[in-house]
Coordinates of C-alpha atoms in Angstrom, one line a residue:
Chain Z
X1 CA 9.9 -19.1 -29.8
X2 CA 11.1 -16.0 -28.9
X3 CA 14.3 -16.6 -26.5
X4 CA 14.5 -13.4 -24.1
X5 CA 18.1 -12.0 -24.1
X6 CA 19.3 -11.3 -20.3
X7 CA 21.3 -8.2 -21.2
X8 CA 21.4 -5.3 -18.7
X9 CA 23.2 -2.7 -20.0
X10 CA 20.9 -2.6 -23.2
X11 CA 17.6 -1.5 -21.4
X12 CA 17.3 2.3 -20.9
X13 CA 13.6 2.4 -20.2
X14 CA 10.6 -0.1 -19.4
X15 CA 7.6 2.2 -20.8
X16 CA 4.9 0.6 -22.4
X17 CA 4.4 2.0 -25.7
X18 CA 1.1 1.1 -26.8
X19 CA 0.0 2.8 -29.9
X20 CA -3.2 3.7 -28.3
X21 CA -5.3 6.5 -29.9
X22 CA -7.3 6.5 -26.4
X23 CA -6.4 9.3 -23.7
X24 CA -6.7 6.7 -21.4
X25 CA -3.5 5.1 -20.0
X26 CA -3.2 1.2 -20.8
X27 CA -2.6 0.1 -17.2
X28 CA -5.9 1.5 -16.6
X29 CA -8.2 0.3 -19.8
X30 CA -6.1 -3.6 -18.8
X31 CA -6.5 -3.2 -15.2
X32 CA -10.2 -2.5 -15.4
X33 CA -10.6 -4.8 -18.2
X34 CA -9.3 -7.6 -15.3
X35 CA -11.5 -6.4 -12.5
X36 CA -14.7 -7.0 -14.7
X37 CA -13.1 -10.9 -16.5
X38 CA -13.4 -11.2 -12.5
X39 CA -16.8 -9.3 -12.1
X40 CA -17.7 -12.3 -15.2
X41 CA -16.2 -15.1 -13.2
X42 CA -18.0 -14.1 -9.6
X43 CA -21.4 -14.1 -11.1
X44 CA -21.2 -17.5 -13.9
X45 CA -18.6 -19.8 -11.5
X46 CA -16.2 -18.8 -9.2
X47 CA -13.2 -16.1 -8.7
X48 CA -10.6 -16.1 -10.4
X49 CA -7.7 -18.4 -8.9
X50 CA -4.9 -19.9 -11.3
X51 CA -2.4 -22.0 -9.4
X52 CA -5.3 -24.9 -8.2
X53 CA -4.9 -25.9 -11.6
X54 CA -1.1 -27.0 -11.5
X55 CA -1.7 -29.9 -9.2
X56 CA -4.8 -30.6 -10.6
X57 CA -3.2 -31.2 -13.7
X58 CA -0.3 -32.6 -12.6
X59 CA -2.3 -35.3 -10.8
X60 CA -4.5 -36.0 -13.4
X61 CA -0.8 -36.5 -16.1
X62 CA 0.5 -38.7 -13.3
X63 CA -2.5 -40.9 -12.9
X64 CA -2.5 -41.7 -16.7
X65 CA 1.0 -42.7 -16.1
X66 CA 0.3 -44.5 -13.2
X67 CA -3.0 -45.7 -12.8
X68 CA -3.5 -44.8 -9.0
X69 CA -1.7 -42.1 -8.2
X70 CA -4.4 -39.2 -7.9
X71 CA -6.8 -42.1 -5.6
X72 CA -3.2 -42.4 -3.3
X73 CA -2.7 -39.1 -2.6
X74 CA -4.8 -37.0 -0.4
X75 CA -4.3 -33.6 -1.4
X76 CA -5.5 -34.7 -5.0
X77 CA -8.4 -36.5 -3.3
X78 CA -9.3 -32.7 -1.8
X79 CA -8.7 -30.5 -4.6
X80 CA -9.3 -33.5 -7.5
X81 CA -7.0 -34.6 -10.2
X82 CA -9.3 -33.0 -13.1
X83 CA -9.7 -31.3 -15.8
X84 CA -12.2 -28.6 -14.8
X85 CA -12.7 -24.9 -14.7
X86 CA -9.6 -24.1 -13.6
X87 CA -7.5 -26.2 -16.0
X88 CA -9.7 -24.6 -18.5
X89 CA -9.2 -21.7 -17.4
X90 CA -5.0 -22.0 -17.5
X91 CA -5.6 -22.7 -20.8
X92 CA -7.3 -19.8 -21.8
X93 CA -4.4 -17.9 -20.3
X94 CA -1.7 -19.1 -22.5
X95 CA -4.2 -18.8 -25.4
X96 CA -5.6 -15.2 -24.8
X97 CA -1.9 -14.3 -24.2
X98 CA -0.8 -15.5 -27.8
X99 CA -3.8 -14.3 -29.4
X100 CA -2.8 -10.8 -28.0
X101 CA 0.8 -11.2 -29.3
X102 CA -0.2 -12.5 -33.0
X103 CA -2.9 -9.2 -32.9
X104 CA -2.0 -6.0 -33.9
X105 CA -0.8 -3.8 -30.6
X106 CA 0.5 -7.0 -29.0
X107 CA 4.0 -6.7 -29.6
X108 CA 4.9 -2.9 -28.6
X109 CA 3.3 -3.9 -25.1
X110 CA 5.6 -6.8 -24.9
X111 CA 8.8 -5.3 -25.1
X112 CA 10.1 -4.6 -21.1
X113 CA 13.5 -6.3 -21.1
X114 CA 15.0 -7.8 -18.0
X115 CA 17.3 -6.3 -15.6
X116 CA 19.6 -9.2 -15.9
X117 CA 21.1 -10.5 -12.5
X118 CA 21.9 -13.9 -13.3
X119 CA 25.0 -13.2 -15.5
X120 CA 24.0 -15.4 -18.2
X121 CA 21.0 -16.8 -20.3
X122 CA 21.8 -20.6 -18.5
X123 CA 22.0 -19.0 -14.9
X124 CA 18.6 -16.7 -15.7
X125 CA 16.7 -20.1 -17.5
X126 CA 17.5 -21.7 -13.6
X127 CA 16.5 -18.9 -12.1
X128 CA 13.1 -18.8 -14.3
X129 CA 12.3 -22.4 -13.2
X130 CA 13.6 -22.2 -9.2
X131 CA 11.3 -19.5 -9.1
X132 CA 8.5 -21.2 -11.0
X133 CA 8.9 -24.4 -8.3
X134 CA 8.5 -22.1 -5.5
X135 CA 6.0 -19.9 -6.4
X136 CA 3.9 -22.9 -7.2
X137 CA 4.9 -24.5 -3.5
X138 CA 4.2 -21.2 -1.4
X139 CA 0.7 -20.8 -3.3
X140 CA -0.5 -24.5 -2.6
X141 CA 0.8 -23.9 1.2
X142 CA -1.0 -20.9 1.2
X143 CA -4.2 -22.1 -0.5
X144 CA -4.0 -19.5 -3.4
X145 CA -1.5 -17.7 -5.4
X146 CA -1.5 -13.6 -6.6
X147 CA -5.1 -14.3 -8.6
X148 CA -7.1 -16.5 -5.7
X149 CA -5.6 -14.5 -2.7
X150 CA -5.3 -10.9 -3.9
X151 CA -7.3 -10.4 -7.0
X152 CA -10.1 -12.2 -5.5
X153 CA -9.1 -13.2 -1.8
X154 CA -8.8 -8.8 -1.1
X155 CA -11.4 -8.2 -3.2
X156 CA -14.2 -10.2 -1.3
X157 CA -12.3 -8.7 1.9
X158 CA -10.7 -11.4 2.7
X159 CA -8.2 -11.6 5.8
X160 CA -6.4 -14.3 4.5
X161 CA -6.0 -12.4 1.4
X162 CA -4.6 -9.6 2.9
X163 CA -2.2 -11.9 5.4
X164 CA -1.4 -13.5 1.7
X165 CA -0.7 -10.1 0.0
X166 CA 1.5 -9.0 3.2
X167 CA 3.9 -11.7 3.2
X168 CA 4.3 -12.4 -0.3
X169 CA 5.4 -8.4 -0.7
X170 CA 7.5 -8.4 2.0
X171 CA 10.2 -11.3 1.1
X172 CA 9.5 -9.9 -2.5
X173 CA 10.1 -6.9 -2.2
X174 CA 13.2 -7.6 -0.2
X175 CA 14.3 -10.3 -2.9
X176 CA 13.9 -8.0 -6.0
X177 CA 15.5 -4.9 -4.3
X178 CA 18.6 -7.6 -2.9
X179 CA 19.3 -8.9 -6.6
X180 CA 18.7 -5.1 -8.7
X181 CA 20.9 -3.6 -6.3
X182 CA 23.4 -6.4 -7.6
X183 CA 22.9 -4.9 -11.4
X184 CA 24.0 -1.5 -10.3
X185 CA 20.8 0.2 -11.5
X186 CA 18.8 -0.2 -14.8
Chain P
X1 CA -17.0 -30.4 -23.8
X2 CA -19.4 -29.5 -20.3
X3 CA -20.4 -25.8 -19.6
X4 CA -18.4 -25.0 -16.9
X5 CA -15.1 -25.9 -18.6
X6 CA -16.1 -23.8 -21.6
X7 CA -16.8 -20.7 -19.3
X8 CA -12.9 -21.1 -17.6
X9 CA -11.9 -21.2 -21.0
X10 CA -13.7 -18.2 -21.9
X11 CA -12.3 -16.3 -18.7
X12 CA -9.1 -17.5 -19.1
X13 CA -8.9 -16.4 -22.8
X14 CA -10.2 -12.6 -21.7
X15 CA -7.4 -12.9 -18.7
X16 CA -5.2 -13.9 -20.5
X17 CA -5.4 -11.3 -23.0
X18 CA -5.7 -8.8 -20.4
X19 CA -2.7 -9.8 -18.4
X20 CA -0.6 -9.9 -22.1
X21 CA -1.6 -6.3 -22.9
X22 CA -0.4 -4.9 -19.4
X23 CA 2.6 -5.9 -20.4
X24 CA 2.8 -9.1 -18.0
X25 CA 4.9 -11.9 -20.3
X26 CA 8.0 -10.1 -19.5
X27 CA 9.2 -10.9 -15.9
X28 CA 10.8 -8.1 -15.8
X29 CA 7.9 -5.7 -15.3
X30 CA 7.1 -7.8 -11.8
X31 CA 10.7 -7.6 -11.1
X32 CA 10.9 -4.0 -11.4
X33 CA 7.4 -3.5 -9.4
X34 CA 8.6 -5.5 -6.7
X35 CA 11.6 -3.0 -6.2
X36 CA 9.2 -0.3 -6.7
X37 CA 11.1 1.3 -10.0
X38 CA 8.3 0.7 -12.2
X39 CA 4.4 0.8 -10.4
X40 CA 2.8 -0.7 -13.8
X41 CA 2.4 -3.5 -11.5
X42 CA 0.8 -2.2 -8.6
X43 CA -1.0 0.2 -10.5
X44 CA -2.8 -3.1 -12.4
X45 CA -3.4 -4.9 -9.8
X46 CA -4.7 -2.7 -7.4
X47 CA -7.4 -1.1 -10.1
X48 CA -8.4 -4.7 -11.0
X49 CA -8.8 -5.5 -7.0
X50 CA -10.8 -2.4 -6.8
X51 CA -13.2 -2.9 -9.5
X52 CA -13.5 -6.7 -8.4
X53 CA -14.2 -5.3 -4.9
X54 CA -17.2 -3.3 -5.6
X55 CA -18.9 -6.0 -8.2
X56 CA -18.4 -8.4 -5.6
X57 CA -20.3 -6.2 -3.0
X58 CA -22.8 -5.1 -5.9
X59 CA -23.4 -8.5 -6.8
X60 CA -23.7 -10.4 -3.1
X61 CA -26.2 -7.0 -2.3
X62 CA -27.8 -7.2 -5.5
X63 CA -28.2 -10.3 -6.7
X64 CA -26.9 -13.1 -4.3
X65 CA -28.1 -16.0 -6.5
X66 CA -25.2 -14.8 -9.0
X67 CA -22.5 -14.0 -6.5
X68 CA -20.2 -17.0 -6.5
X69 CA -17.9 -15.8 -3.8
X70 CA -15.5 -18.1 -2.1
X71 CA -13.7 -17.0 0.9
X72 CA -10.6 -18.5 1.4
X73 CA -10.1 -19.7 5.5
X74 CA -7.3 -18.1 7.1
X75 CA -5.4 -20.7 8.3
X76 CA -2.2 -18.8 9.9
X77 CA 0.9 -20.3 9.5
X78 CA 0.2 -21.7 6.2
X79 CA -0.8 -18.6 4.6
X80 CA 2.0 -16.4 6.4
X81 CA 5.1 -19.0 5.2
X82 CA 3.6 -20.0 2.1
X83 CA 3.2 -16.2 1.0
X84 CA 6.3 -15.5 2.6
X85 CA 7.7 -18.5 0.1
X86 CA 5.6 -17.5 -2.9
X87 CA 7.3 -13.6 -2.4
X88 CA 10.8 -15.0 -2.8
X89 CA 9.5 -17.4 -6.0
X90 CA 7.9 -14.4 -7.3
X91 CA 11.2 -11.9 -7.3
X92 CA 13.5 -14.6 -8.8
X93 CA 11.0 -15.6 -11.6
X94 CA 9.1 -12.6 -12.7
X95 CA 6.6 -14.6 -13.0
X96 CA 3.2 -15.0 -10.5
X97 CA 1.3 -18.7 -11.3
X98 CA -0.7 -16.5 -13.9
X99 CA 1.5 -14.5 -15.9
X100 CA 4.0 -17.4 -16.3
X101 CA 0.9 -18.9 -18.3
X102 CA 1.1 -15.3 -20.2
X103 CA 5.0 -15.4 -20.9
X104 CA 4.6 -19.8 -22.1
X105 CA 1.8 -18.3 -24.2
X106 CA 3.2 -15.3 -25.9
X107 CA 6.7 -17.9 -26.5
X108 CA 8.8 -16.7 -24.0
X109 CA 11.9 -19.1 -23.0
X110 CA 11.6 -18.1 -19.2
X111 CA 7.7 -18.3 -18.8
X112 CA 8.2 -21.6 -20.3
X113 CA 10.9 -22.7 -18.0
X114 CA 8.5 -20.9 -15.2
X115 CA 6.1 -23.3 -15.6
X116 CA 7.7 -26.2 -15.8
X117 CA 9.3 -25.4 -12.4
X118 CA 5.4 -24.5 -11.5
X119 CA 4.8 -28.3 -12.0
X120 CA 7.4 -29.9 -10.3
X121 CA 6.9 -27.5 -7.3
X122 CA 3.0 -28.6 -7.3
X123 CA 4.1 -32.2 -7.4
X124 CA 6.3 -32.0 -4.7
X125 CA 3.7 -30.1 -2.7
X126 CA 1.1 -33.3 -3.6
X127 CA 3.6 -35.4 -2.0
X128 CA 4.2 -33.3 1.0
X129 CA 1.2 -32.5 2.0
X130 CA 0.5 -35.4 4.3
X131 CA 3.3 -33.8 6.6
X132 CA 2.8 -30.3 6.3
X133 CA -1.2 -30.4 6.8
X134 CA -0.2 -31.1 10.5
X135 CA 2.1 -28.9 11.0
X136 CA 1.1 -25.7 9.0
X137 CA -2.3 -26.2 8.1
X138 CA -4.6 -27.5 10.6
X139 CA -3.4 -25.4 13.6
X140 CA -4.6 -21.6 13.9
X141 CA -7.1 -22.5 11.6
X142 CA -9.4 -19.3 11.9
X143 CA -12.2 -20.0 9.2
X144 CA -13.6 -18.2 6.3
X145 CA -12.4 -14.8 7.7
X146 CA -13.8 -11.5 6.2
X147 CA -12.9 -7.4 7.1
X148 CA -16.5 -6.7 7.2
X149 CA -18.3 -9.4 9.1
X150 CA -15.1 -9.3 12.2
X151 CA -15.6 -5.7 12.2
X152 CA -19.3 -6.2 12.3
X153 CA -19.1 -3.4 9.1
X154 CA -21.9 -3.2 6.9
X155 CA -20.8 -5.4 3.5
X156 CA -21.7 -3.1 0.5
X157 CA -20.2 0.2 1.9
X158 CA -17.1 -1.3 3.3
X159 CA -16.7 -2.4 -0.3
X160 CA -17.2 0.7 -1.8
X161 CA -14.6 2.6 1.1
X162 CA -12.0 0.3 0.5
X163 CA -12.4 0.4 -3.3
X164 CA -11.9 4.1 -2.8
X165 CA -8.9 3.7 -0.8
X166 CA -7.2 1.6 -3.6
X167 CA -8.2 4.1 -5.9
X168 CA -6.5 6.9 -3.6
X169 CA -3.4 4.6 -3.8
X170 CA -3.3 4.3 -7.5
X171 CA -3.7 8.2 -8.1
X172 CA -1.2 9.0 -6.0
X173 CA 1.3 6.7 -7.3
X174 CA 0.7 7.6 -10.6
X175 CA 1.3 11.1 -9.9
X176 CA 4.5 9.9 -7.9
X177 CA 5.5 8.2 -11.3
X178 CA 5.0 11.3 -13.2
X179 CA 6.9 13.5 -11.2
X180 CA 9.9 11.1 -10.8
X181 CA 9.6 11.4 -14.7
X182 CA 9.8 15.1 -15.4
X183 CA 12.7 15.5 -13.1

């Protein structure tokens, strides 16, 4: 396991350099390459949508532990405490994303360092999981997270998508600008 | 193993891979986009939005018995403060729901920790839900809301505008980028 080393001073630039013999710029060929895994997902199940699949989950580890659980709770009696497409599909993530690092190209694309705001490697590991917990809270409030509500929710045109996108960029923005400021640059 | 589970592992693989080649297991490239120094971000996004946009349109126009849309319904306040909540979680992680999944999978401590914290907040969500559908989720509840159908627009080439629109955006912040670079 790779442990990411929250140093500031060390990064002087954040450019992917992908040894690409192509004129085309990897944000665009990756970028694309998403819109049609989505084009692929609208026409054989559903859009894509990613963060369904933490409760789902969740409730379906829970009810092994205690028999009961996911039948007592009735968000898990809405969504279901399973192991479907979307677990699946989570799955795939973490796969596709270490099949890409093992392949040749993977690791040159990889290396954007952190602006480091959290002093140490302890204080940026909490920081890594308080933001996990609420990112994971606001999406199932929300009903979707940056892959159900924007990917998919804008591009079927929908409102709550763009109410979704709206919010989350605001406080973000406002958030990541507050704690870079703090780094004096980078 | 049943057909549909195989096809989200399929997708999830391509995603994946996707998501890891832009560059995405790092938090710091969402960091950076959020304070607009770095429009990788943006720039990804809003090209896969637009290219998802027009095969949407193409494929309810087209061929509706393929187009598996879902239209999420707009209820207000739940949407507005559990965006408003995800933006803040977003900024301090680095990581969306997604590209946590990208950083665990590529072996990267804070994607990891990410999604551990992913967990926990889903759990607690499970068990606050009976209070907060009340409150934030059944009132201003406004349906299945969509651009083109409260405008009374035509579906395919509302599509099609807006996809151009995002593609005006990415152009010009690319060329925004470049500049900022050669000075």
């Amino acid at each position: 396991m790779v442990t990411e080393r929250a140093e500031v001073r060390t990064q002087t630039a954040c450019e992917t350099v992908a040894p690409s013999r192509s004129a085309l710029p990897p944000w665009l060929i990756w970028g694309g390459m998403i819109g049609l895994v989505q084009i692929f997902a609208m026409a054989t199940v559903q859009p894509l949508g990613v963060s369904t699949a933490y409760p789902q989950f969740v409730g379906w580890l829970v009810d092994k532990i205690a028999p009961g659980f996911a039948e007592s709770q009735p968000y898990l009696q809405k969504i279901g405490a399973k192991i479907g497409w979307e677990v699946m599909l989570v799955l795939g993530l973490a796969l596709g994303a270490a099949l890409s690092s093992v392949l040749p190209g993977g690791r040159a694309t990889a290396a954007c360092e952190l602006p480091n705001v959290f002093r140490s490697a302890w204080g940026r590991g909490f920081a890594a999981f308080l933001g996990g917990f609420l990112i994971l809270f606001g999406a199932r409030l929300a009903g979707g997270c940056t892959s159900g509500h924007m990917l998919s929710g804008i591009a079927q045109l929908a409102l709550s998508g763009f109410l979704f996108g709206a919010a989350a960029f605001t406080t973000g923005v406002l958030t990541a600008s507050l704690l870079l400021e703090r780094t004096n640059g980078s | 193993m049943e057909t549909v589970q195989i096809l989200g592992l399929i997708t999830g693989v391509l995603f994946g891979f996707a998501l890891h080649r832009a560059g995405f297991s790092r938090c710091g490239l969402v960091m950076r986009g959020l304070a607009f120094r770095d429009f990788t971000m943006l720039k990804v996004m809003l090209t896969a939005i637009a290219v998802g946009m027009v095969g949407a349109a193409l494929l309810a126009t087209f061929a509706p018995e393929h187009a598996h849309l879902k239209v999420k319904p707009l209820y207000v306040w739940g949407v507005l403060v559990g965006g408003l909540i995800f933006g803040v979680g977003m900024a301090i992680a680095g990581y969306c729901p997604g590209t946590a999944l990208i950083g665990l999978g590529s072996g990267v401590r804070d994607g990891v920790l990410a999604v551990l914290g992913g967990l926990l907040g889903a759990f607690v969500f499970i068990l606050a839900y009976p209070t907060l559908e009340p409150v934030l989720i059944k009132p201003l509840d406004l349906g299945k809301l969509t651009l083109h159908e409260t405008l009374h627009l035509p579906y395919l080439p509302t599509a099609l505008v807006m996809a151009a629109i995002l593609g005006g955006i990415v152009f010009w912040l690319n060329r925004l980028e470049a500049r900022a670079r050669t000075q």
